[in-house]
Every structure is written in structure tokens, then in C-alpha cells.
Short mmCIF file of C-alpha atoms and ligand atoms in Angstrom, two decimals:
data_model
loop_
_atom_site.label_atom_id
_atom_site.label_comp_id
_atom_site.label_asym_id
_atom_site.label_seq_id
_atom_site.Cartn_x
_atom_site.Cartn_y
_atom_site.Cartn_z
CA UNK X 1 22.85 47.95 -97.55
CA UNK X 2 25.58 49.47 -95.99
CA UNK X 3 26.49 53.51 -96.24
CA UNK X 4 29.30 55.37 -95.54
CA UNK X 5 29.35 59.34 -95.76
CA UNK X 6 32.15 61.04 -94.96
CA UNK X 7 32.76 58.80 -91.71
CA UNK X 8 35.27 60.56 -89.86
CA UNK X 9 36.50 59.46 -86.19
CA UNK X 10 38.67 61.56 -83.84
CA UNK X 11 39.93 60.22 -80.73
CA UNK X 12 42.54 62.40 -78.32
CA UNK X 13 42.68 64.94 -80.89
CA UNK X 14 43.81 62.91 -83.62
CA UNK X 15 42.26 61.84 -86.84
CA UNK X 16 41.86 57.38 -86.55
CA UNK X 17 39.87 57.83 -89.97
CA UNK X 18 39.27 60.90 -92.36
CA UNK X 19 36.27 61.45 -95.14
CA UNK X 20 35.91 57.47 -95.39
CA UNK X 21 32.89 56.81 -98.36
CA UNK X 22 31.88 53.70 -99.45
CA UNK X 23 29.18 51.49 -99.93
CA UNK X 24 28.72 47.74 -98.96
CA UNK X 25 25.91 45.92 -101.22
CA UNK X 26 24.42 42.78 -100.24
CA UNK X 27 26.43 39.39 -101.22
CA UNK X 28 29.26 41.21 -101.64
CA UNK X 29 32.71 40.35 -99.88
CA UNK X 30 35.54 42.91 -98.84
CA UNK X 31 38.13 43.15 -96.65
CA UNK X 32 39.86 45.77 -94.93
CA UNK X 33 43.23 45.85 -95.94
CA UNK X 34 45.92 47.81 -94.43
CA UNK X 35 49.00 48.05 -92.37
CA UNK X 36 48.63 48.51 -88.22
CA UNK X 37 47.29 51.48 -87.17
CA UNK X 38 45.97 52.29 -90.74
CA UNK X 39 41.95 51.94 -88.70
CA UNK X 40 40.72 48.99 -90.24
CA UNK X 41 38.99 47.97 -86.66
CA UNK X 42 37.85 51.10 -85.71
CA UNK X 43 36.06 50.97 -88.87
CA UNK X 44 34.64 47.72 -88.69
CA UNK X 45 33.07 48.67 -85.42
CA UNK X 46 31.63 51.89 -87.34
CA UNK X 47 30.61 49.34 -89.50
CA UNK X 48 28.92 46.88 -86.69
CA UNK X 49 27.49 50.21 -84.70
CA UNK X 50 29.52 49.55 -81.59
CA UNK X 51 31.14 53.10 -82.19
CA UNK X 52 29.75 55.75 -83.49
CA UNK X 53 31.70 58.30 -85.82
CA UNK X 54 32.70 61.69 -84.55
CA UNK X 55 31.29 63.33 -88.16
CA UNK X 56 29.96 61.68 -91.26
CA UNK X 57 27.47 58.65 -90.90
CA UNK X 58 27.43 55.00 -91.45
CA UNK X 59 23.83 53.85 -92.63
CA UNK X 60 22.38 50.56 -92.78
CA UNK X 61 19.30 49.09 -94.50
CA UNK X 62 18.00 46.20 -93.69
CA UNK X 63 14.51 44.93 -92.98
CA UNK X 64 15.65 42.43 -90.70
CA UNK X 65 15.96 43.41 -87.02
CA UNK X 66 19.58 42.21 -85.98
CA UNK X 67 21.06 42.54 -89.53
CA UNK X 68 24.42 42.53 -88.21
CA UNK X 69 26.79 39.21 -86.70
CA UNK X 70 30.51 41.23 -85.40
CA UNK X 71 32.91 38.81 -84.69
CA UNK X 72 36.00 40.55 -82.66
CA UNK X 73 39.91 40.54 -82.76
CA UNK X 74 39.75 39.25 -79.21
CA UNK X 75 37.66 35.31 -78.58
CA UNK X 76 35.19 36.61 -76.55
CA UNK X 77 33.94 33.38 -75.08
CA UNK X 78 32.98 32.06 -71.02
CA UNK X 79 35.30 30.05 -69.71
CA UNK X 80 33.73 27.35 -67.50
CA UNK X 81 30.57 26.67 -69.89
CA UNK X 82 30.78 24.02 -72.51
CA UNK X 83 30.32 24.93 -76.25
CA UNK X 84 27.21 23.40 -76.31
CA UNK X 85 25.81 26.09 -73.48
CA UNK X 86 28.03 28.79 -75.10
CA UNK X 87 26.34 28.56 -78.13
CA UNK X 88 22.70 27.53 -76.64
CA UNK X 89 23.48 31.04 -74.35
CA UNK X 90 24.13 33.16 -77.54
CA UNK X 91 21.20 31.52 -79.31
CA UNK X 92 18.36 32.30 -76.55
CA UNK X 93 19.72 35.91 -76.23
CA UNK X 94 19.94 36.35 -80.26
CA UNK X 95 16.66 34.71 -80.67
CA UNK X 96 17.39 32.50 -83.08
CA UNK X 97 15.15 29.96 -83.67
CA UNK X 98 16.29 28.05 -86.66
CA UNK X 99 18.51 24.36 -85.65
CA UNK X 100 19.04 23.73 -89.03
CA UNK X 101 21.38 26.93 -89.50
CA UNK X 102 22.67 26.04 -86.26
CA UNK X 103 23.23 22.05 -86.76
CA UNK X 104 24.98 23.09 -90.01
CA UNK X 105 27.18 25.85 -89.04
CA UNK X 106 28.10 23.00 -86.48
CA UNK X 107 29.13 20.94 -88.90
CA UNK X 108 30.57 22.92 -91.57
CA UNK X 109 33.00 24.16 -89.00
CA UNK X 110 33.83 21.06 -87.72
CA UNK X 111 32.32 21.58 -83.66
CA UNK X 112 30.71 19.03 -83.17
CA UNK X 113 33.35 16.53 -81.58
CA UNK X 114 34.43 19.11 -79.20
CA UNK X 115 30.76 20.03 -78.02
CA UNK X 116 30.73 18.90 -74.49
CA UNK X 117 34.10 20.55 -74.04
CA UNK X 118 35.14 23.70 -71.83
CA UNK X 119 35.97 26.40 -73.66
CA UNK X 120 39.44 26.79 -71.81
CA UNK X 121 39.92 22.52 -72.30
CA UNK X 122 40.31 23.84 -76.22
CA UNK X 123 43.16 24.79 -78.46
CA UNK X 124 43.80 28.58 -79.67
CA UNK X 125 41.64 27.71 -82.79
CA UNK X 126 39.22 25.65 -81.98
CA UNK X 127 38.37 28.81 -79.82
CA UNK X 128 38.77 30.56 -82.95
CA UNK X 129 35.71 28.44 -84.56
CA UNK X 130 33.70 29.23 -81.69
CA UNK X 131 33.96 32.60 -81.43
CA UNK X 132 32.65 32.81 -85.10
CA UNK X 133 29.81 30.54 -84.61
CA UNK X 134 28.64 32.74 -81.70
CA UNK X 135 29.36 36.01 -83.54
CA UNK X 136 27.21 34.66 -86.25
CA UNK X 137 24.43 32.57 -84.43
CA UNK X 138 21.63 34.71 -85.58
CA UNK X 139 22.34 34.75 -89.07
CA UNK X 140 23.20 37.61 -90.28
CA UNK X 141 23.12 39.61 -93.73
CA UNK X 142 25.96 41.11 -92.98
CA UNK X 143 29.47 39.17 -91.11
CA UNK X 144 31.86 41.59 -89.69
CA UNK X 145 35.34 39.31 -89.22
CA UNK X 146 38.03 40.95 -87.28
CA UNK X 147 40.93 39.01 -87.81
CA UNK X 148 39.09 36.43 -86.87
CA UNK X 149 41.32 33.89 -88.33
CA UNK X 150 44.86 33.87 -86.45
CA UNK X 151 46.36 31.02 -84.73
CA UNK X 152 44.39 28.63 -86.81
CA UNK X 153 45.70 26.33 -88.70
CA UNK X 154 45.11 25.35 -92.31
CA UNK X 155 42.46 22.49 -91.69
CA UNK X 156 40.90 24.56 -89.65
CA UNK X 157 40.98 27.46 -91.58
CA UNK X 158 40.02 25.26 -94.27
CA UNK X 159 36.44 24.49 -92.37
CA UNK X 160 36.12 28.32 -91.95
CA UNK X 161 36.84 29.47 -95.15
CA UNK X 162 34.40 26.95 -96.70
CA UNK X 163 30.91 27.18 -94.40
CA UNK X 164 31.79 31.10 -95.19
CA UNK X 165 32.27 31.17 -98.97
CA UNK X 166 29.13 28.57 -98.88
CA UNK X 167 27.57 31.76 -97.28
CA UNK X 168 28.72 34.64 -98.97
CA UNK X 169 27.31 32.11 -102.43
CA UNK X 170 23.80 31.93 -100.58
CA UNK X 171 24.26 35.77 -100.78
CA UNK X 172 25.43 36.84 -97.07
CA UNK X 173 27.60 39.68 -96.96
CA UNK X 174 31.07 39.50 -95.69
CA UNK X 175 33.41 42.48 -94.30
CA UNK X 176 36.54 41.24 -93.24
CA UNK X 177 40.34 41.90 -91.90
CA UNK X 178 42.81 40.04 -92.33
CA UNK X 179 46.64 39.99 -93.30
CA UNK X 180 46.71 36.29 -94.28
CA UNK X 181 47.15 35.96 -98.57
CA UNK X 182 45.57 31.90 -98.10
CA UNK X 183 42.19 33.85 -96.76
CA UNK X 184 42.39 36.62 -99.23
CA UNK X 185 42.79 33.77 -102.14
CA UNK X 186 40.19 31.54 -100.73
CA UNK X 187 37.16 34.91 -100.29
CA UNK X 188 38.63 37.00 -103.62
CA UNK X 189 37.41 40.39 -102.16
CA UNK X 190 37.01 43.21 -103.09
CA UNK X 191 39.90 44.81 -101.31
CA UNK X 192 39.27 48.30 -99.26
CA UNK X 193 43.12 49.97 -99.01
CA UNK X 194 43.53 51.52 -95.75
CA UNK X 195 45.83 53.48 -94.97
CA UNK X 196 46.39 56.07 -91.77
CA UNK X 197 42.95 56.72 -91.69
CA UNK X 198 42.14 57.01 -95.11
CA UNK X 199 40.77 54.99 -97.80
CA UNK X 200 43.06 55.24 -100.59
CA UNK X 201 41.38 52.74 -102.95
CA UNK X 202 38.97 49.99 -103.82
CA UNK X 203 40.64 47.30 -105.85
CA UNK X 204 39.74 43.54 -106.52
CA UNK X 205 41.83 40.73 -104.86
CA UNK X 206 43.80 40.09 -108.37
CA UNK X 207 44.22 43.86 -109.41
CA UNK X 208 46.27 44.51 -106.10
CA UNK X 209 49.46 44.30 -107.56
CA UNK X 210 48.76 47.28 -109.88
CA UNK X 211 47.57 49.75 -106.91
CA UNK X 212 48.94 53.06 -107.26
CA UNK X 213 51.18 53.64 -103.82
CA UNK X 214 51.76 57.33 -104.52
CA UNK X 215 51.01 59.21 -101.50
CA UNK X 216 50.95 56.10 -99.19
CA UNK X 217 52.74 55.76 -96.01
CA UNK X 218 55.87 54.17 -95.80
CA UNK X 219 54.25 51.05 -93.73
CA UNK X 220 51.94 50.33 -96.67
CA UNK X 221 54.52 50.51 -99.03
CA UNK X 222 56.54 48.13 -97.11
CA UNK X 223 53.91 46.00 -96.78
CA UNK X 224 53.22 46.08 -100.50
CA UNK X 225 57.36 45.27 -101.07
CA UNK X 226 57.21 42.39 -99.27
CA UNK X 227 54.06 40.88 -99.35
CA UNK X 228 51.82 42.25 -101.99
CA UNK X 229 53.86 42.03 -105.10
CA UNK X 230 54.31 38.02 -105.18
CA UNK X 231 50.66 37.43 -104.87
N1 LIG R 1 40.26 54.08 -78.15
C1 LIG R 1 41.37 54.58 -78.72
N2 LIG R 1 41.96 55.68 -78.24
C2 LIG R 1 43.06 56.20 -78.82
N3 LIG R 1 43.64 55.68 -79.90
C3 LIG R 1 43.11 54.58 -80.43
C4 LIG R 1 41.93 53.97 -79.89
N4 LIG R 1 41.63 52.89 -80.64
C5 LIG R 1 42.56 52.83 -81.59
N5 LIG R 1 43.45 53.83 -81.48
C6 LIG R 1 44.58 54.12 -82.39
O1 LIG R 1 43.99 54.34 -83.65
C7 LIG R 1 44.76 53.79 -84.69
C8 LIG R 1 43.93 52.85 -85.50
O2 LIG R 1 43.57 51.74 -84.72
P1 LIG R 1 42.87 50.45 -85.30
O3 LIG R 1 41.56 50.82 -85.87
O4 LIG R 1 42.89 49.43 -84.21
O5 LIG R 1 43.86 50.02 -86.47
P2 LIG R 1 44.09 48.65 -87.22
O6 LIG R 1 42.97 47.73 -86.89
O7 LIG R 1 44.16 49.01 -88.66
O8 LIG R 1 45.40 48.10 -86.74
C9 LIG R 1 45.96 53.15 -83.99
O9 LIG R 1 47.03 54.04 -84.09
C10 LIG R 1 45.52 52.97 -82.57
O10 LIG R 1 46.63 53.04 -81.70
MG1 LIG R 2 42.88 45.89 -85.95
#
């Protein structure tokens, strides 16, 4: 459902991604994985249309009209207006009609005590939990998840990581970055190695360990010394 030919992206004369190629299907889950600066959010907004590539093309099928829910790296949320608004707000514009997703996103993420609360009355991530309910208010067939995840903490996480593998089950497809190993274990991805720019491999979440590093950078192989090797 979702294409990618060659996407290549050039910014101030120098190459964020090169030749990327790749195809998301629908139910599946992935994450970007990758040390900083490899382009793993550039990419994602390739991915959610918010930027388009300098060569190459990112395609998406979908019969539905707003096929896409991007959550970003930054909470992206009013201050001032409850969550109950916030999310009512993001509802009217997205035009979703159905409560029932609504009252049970609500409650698979745990909102509904803090409802009547301003969004600056609530901790780091329990505005976490908002800004993927409003990121994903309409629905989508496809989640976009851009580290959407730090500064929450295990319960929390806990809540998230269930409502979306209950999801991803029910056949909603999942894109995400991350460099947590609990949210990597909890989704089991398919795992999409970035690195400067380039996609060096696609791996599952329990063959990582046997990726071949030749030719990465010296980031991702630090990242794979200290991190990748013990999980
Ligand atoms: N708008 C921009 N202009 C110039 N450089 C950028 C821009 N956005 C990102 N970059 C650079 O591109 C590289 C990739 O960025 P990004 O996609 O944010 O990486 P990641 O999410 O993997 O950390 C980084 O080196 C970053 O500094
Ligand atoms: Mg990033």
C-alpha cells in the first residue's frame, strides 16, 4: 500500500537519503531503525506526504480518503484546551464520525481520568498519549510513530503498546521510530536499517543480531556494540 522508488532527498546540497526502495503492505509493522542523523524522520514524513522527495517517488494506495494518521517527534497539542476539546477539535476537522473507535482508543490508552484536564496541567507522557490519540483520531490504515514514545514510562507505555498491537492484529499498519528495545520487543517489526541516508537492510526484530555491518558507519556500529548485540 505503500511504494518507495528510488526516494532520494537533497537538502543544502547534501544527500539526507539516497536510492531508498521499499514497500510497506497492509498489517504489516516496521520501524525505522538507525543511529541520529541516519534520516529515519525525514523519511517518515516522505512516508506521511508532508515532504516530498527531491527524485524517486513514494506511492500510496489506498481507497480510503485520509489513509494516513502521522504522529510527530514533537507533542503537537493546544495548550489552554482540555483533552476532551483537543480531541473533539481533531475529530470535527478529521471527520471522524465513529465514538466507538474514539471511546475505545480512550480507554485503551488510559485518557479518560485526565479528560477535563489542560493539556499543560499534564505530565510529559500523558501528553505523550494524547498526541497519539490525535495523530490517529481518524483511523488510519497506516500509523506513522515518530518517536512517539519518550518520556513515558512503562505503565504508560504499557497502555500504548497494547491499544497498538490490538491494532496492528485488526490489520492497521504501523511505521515506526524508535530506539527503545521494550517497544521493539513488544511490536516485533520488521526492522528497516538506516543508515546515513541509506537503507542498508530489511531484517526481522530477532534476526538483528546477525546483520551484516560491513560498510556501515561507525555510529551504527557503535550502536550495534552496545545495544544491539544483547537483545
Ligand atoms: N530541513 C533540513 N535542512 C537541512 N538538514 C536537515 C534538515 N532536516 C534534517 N536535516 C539533517 O538531515 C539528517 C537526517 O535527519 P533526520 O531525518 O532528522 O534523521 P534521524 O531522524 O534519523 O535522526 C541530519 O543530519 C539532519 O541534521
Ligand atoms: Mg528523527
Amino acid at each position: 500500500m505503500l511504494n518507495l522508488q528510488d526516494v532520494t532527498y537533497k537538502k543544502r546540497g547534501k544527500y539526507l537519503l539516497s536510492g531508498i526502495n521499499g514497500h510497506v503492505k497492509l498489517g504489516d509493522c516496521i520501524t525505522l531503525f538507525g543511529p541520529n542523523g541516519a534520516g529515519k524522520s525525514t523519511l517518515l514524513k516522505i512516508m506521511a506526504g508532508l515532504v516530498k522527495p527531491t527524485k524517486g517517488k513514494c506511492q500510496i494506495e489506498s481507497s480510503s480518503k485520509n489513509p494516513i494518521g502521522y504522529v510527530p517527534q514533537q507533542v503537537a497539542l493546544f495548550e489552554g484546551l482540555t483533552v476532551k476539546d483537543q480531541l473533539a477539535y481533531y475529530q470535527k476537522i478529521t471527520k471522524q464520525k465513529s465514538d466507538t473507535f474514539l471511546n475505545d482508543m480512550i480507554q485503551s490508552l488510559g485518557i479518560e481520568d485526565i479528560l477535563h484536564k489542560r493539556i499543560e496541567q499534564l505530565s510529559g507522557g500523558m501528553q505523550r498519549k494524547v498526541n497519539l490519540a490525535v495523530g490517529m483520531i481518524h483511523q488510519p490504515e497506516i500509523l506513522l510513530l515518530d518517536e512517539a514514545f519518550v518520556g513515558v514510562d512503562l505503565a504508560a507505555k504499557y497502555d500504548m503498546l497494547s491499544w497498538l498491537n490490538q491494532l496492528n492484529q485488526q490489520g492497521t499498519t504501523i511505521v515506526f521510530i524508535t530506539h527503545d528495545w521494550y517497544i521493539i520487543n513488544s511490536l516485533k517489526p520488521t526492522m528497516w536499517v538506516l543508515d546515513e541516508g541509506q537503507l542498508l537492510d530489511q531484517v526481522e526484530w530477532n534476526s538483528i543480531s546477525y546483520l551484516n555491518l560491513n560498510g556501515g558507519s561507525r555510529s551504527l556500529q557503535k550502536m550495534f556494540d552496545v545495544n544491539v548485540a544483547n537483545h
